[in-house]
Tab-separated table of C-alpha atoms and ligand atoms in Angstrom:
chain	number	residue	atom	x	y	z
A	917	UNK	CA	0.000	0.000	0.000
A	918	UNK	CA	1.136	3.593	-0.910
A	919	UNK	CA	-0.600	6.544	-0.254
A	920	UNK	CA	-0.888	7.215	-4.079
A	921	UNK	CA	-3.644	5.802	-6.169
A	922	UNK	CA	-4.862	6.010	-9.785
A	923	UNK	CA	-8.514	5.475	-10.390
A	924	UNK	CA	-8.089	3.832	-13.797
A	925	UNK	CA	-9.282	1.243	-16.797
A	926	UNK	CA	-7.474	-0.036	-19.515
A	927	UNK	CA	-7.823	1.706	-22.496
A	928	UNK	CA	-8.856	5.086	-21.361
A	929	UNK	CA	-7.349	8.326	-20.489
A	930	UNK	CA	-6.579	7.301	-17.451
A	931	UNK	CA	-3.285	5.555	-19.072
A	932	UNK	CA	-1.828	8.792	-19.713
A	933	UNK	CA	-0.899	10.074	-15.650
A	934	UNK	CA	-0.391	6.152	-15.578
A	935	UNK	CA	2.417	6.641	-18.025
A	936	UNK	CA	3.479	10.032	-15.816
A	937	UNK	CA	3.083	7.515	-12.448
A	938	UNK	CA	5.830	5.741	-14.527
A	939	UNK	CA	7.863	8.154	-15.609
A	940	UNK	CA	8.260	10.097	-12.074
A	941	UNK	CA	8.865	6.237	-10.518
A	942	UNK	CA	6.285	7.326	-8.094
A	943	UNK	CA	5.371	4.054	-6.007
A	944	UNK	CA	1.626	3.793	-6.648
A	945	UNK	CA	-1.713	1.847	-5.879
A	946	UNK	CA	-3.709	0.887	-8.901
A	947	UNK	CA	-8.050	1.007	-8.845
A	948	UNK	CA	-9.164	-0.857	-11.176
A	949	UNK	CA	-12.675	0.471	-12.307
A	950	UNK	CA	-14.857	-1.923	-14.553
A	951	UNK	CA	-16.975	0.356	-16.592
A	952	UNK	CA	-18.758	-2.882	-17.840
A	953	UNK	CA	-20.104	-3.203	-14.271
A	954	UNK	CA	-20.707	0.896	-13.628
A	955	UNK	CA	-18.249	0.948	-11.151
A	956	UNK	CA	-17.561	4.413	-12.429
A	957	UNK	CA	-21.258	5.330	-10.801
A	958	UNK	CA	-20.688	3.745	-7.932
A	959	UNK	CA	-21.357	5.206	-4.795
A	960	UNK	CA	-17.439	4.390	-3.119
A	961	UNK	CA	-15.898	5.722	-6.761
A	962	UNK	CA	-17.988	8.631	-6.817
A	963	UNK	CA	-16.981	10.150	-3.091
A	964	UNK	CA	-13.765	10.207	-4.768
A	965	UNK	CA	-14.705	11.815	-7.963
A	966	UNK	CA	-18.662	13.104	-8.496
A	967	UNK	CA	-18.274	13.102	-12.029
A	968	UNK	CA	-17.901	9.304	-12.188
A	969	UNK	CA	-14.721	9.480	-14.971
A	970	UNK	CA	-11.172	8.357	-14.982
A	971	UNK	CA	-8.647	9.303	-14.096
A	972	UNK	CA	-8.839	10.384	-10.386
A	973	UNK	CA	-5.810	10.311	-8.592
A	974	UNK	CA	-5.558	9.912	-4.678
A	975	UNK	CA	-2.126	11.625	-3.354
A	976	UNK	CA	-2.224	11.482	0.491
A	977	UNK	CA	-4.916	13.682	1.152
A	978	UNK	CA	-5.448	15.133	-2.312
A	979	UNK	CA	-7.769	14.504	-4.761
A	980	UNK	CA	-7.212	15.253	-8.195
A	981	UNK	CA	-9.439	15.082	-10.784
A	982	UNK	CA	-9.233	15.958	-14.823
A	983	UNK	CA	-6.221	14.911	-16.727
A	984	UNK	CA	-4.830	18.686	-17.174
A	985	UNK	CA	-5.130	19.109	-13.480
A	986	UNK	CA	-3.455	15.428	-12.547
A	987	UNK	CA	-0.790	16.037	-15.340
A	988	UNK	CA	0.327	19.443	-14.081
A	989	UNK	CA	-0.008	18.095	-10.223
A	990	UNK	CA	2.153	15.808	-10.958
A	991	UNK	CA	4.982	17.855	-12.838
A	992	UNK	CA	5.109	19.784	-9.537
A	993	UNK	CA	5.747	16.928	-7.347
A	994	UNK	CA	8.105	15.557	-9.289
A	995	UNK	CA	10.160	18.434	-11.566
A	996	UNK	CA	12.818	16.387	-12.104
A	997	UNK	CA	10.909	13.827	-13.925
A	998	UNK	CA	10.566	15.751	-17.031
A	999	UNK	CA	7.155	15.691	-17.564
A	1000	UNK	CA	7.331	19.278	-18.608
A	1001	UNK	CA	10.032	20.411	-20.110
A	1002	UNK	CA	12.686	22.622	-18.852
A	1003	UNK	CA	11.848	26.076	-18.394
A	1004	UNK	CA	15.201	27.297	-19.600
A	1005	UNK	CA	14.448	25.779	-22.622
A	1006	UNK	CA	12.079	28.917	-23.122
A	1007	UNK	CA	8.811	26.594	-23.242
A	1008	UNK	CA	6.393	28.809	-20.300
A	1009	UNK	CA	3.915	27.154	-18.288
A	1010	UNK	CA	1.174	28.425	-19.663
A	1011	UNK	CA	2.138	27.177	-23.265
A	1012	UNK	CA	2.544	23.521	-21.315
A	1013	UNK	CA	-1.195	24.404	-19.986
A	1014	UNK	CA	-2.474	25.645	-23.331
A	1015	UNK	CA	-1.559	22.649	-24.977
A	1016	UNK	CA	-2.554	19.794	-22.491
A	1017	UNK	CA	-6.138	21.726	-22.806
A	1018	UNK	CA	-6.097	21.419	-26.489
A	1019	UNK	CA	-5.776	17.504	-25.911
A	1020	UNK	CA	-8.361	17.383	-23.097
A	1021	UNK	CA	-11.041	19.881	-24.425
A	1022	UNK	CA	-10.573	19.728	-28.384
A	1023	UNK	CA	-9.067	16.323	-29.588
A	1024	UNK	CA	-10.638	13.980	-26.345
A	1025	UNK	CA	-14.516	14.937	-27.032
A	1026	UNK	CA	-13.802	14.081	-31.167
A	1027	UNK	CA	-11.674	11.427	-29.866
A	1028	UNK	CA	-14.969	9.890	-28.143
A	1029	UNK	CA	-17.544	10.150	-31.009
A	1030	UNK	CA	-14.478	8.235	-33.476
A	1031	UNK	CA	-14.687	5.625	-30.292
A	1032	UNK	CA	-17.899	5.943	-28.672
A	1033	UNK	CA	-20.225	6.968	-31.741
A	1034	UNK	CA	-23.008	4.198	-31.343
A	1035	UNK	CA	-23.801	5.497	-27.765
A	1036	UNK	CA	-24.225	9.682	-28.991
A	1037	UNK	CA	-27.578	8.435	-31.261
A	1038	UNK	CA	-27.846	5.552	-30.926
A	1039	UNK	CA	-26.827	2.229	-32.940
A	1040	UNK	CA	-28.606	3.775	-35.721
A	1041	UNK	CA	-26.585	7.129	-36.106
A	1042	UNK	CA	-23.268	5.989	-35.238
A	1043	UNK	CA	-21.903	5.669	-39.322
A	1044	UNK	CA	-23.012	9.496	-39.251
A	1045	UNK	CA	-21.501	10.407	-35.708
A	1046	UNK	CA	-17.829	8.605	-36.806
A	1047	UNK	CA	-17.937	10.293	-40.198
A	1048	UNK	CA	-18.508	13.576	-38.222
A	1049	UNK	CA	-16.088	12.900	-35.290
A	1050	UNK	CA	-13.358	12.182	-38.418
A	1051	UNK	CA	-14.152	15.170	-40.282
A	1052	UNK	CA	-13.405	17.069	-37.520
A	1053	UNK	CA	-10.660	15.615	-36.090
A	1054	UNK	CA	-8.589	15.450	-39.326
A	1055	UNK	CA	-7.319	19.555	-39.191
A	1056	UNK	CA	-6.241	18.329	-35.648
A	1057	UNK	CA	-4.395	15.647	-37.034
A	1058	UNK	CA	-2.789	17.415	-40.040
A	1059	UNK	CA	-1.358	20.564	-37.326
A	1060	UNK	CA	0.282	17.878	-34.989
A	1061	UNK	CA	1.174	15.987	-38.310
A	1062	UNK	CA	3.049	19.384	-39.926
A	1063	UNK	CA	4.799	19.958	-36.124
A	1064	UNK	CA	5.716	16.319	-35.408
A	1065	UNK	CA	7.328	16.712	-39.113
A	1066	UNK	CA	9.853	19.272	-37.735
A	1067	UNK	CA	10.849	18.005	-34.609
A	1068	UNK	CA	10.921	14.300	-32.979
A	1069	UNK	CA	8.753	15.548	-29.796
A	1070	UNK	CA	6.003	17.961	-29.579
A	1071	UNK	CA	8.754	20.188	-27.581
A	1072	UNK	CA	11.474	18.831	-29.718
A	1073	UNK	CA	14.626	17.233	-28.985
A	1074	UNK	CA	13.143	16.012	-24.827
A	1075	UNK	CA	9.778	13.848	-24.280
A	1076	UNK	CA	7.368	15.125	-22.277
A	1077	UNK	CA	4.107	13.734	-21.064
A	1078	UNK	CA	1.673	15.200	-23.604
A	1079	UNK	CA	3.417	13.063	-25.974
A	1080	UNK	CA	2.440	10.150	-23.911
A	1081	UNK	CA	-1.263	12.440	-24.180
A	1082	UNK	CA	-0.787	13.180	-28.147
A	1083	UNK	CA	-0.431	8.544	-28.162
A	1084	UNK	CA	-3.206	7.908	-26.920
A	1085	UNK	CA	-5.486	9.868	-29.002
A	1086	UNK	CA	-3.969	8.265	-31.932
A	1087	UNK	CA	-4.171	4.960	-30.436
A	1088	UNK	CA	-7.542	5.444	-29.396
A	1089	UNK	CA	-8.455	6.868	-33.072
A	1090	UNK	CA	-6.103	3.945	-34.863
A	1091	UNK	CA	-8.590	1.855	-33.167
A	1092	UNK	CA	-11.560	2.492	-34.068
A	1093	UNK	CA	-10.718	2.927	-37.856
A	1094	UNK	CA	-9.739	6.198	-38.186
A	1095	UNK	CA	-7.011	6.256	-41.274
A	1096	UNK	CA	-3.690	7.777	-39.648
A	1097	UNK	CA	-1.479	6.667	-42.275
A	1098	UNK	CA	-2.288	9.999	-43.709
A	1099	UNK	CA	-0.362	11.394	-41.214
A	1100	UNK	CA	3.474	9.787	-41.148
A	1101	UNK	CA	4.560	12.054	-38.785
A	1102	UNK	CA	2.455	11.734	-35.769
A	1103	UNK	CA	2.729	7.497	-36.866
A	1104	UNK	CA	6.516	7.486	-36.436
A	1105	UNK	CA	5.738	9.704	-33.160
A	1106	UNK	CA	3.451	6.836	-32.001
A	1107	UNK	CA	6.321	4.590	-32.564
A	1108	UNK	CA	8.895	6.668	-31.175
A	1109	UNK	CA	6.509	6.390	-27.971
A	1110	UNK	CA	6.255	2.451	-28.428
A	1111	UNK	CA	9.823	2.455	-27.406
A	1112	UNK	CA	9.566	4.639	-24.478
A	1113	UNK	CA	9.970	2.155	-21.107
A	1114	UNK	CA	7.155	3.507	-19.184
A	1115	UNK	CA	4.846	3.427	-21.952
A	1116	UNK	CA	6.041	-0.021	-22.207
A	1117	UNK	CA	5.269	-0.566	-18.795
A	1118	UNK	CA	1.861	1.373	-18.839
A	1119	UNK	CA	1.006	-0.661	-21.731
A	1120	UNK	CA	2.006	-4.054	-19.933
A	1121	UNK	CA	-0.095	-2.914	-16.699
A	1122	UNK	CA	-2.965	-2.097	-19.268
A	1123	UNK	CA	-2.819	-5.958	-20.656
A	1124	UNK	CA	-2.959	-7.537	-17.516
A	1125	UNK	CA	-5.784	-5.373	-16.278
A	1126	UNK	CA	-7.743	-6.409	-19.560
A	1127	UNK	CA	-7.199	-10.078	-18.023
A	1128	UNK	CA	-8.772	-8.979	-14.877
A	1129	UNK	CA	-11.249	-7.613	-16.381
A	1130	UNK	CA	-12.129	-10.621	-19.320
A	1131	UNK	CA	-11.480	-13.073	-16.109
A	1132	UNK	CA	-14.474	-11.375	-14.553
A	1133	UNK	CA	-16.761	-11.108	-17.929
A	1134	UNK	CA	-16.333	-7.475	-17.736
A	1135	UNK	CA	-14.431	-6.682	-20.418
A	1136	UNK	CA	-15.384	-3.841	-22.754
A	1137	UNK	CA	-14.208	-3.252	-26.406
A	1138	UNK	CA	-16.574	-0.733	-27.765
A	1139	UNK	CA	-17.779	-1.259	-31.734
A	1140	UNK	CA	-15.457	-0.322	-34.695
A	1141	UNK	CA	-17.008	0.409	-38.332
A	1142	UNK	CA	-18.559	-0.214	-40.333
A	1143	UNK	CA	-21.153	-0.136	-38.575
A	1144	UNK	CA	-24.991	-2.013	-39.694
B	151	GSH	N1	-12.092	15.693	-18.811
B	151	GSH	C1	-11.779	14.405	-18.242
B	151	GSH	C2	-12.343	13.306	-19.141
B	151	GSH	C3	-12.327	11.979	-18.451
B	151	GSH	C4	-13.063	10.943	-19.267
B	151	GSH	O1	-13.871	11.258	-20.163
B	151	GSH	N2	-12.844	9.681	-18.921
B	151	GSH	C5	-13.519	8.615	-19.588
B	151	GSH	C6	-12.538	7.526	-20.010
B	151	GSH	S1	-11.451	8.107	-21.298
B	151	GSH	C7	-14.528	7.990	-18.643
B	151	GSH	O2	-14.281	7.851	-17.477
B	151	GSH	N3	-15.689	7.608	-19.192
B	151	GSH	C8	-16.702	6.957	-18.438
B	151	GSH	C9	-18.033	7.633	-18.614
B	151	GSH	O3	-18.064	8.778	-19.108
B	151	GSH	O4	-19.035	7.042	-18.260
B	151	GSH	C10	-10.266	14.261	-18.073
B	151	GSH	O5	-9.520	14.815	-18.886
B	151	GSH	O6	-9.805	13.614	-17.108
């Protein structure tokens, strides 16, 4: 037991202050949450966080809530972990801020219709809600394309954790049939982060919690298109 704990389930956001919980090597307590059983809405997972998402982190007697919030929380506990890169480097804080907000509040909500789109309208709408969620995530995808073209991270030369952020949109998106072969430069980015050890370890976490989960029926894979 630690006094640190990520509220989390495989495949979702949450695997993105997982992959910062790795990076800082920040001992840690994993939750488990099975969406398949609502234990998102569950009474004991919603004193921790009301609006019944991942991720929540626990750290001692904070709460956090809201990747931004979690990410930046945890660059400040941990500076030398380069989650953020150096100031020196002339990249301000509010840039850092500015940007993790463009993956929370612009590319997450398109990256849920791409993944989620039978449950917006219903099984019938969801060829229309994809097509929609695609259409308007593919400027997104051709800016981080032409600035991934020019520089190996999104900062440049050092990693920092909303590359791990800027992955899992495209894994989520690769996913669920989005084309991202259009875009080279964010696919060798997703490779460069395949080599990265704690996404390596996040991802080998996120596995064996996907075992929990299918040992327990609970296991959720949401529908790709085409869809009936
Ligand atoms: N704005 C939140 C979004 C969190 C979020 O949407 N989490 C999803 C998983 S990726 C979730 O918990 N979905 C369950 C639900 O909405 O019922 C954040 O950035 O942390």
């Amino acid at each position: 037991m630690t006094d640190v704990a990520l509220f989390y389930a495989p495949g979702s956001c949450a695997r993105v202050p997982l992959i910062a919980l790795e990076e800082a090597g920040c001992p840690y307590d994993l939750r488990l949450i099975a969406f398949a059983a609502g234990e998102h809405k569950a009474p004991g997972f919603l004193a921790i966080n009301p609006k019944g998402k991942v991720p929540a982190l626990v750290f001692g007697d904070t709460v956090v809530t809201e990747n931004v919030a979690i990410l930046t929380f945890l660059g400040r506990k941990f500076p030398e972990a380069g989650l953020f890169p150096d100031p020196a480097g002339g990249v301000s804080d509010i840039e850092c801020l500015s940007d993790l907000s463009f993956v929370a509040s612009t590319l997450h909500p398109i990256v849920t219709r791409i993944r989620m789109a039978p449950f917006f309208a219903g099984p019938a709408a969801a060829q229309a809600v994809w097509d929609a969620g695609a259409t308007a995530m593919d400027p997104f995808f051709a800016l981080i394309d032409n600035r991934l073209a020019e520089r190996r991270w999104w900062y440049g030369d050092q990693w920092a954790v909303i590359d791990g952020y800027l992955n899992w949109v495209f894994f989520r998106v690769a996913g669920a049939g989005y084309d991202t072969s259009r875009f080279p430069a964010f696919a060798a980015h997703a490779q460069a982060c395949a080599q990265r050890p704690s996404i390596q370890r996040a991802l080998g976490i996120e596995r064996a919690q996907e075992e929990v989960l299918a040992a327990r029926g609970l296991l959720f894979v949401p529908p790709s298109p085409p869809f009936a």
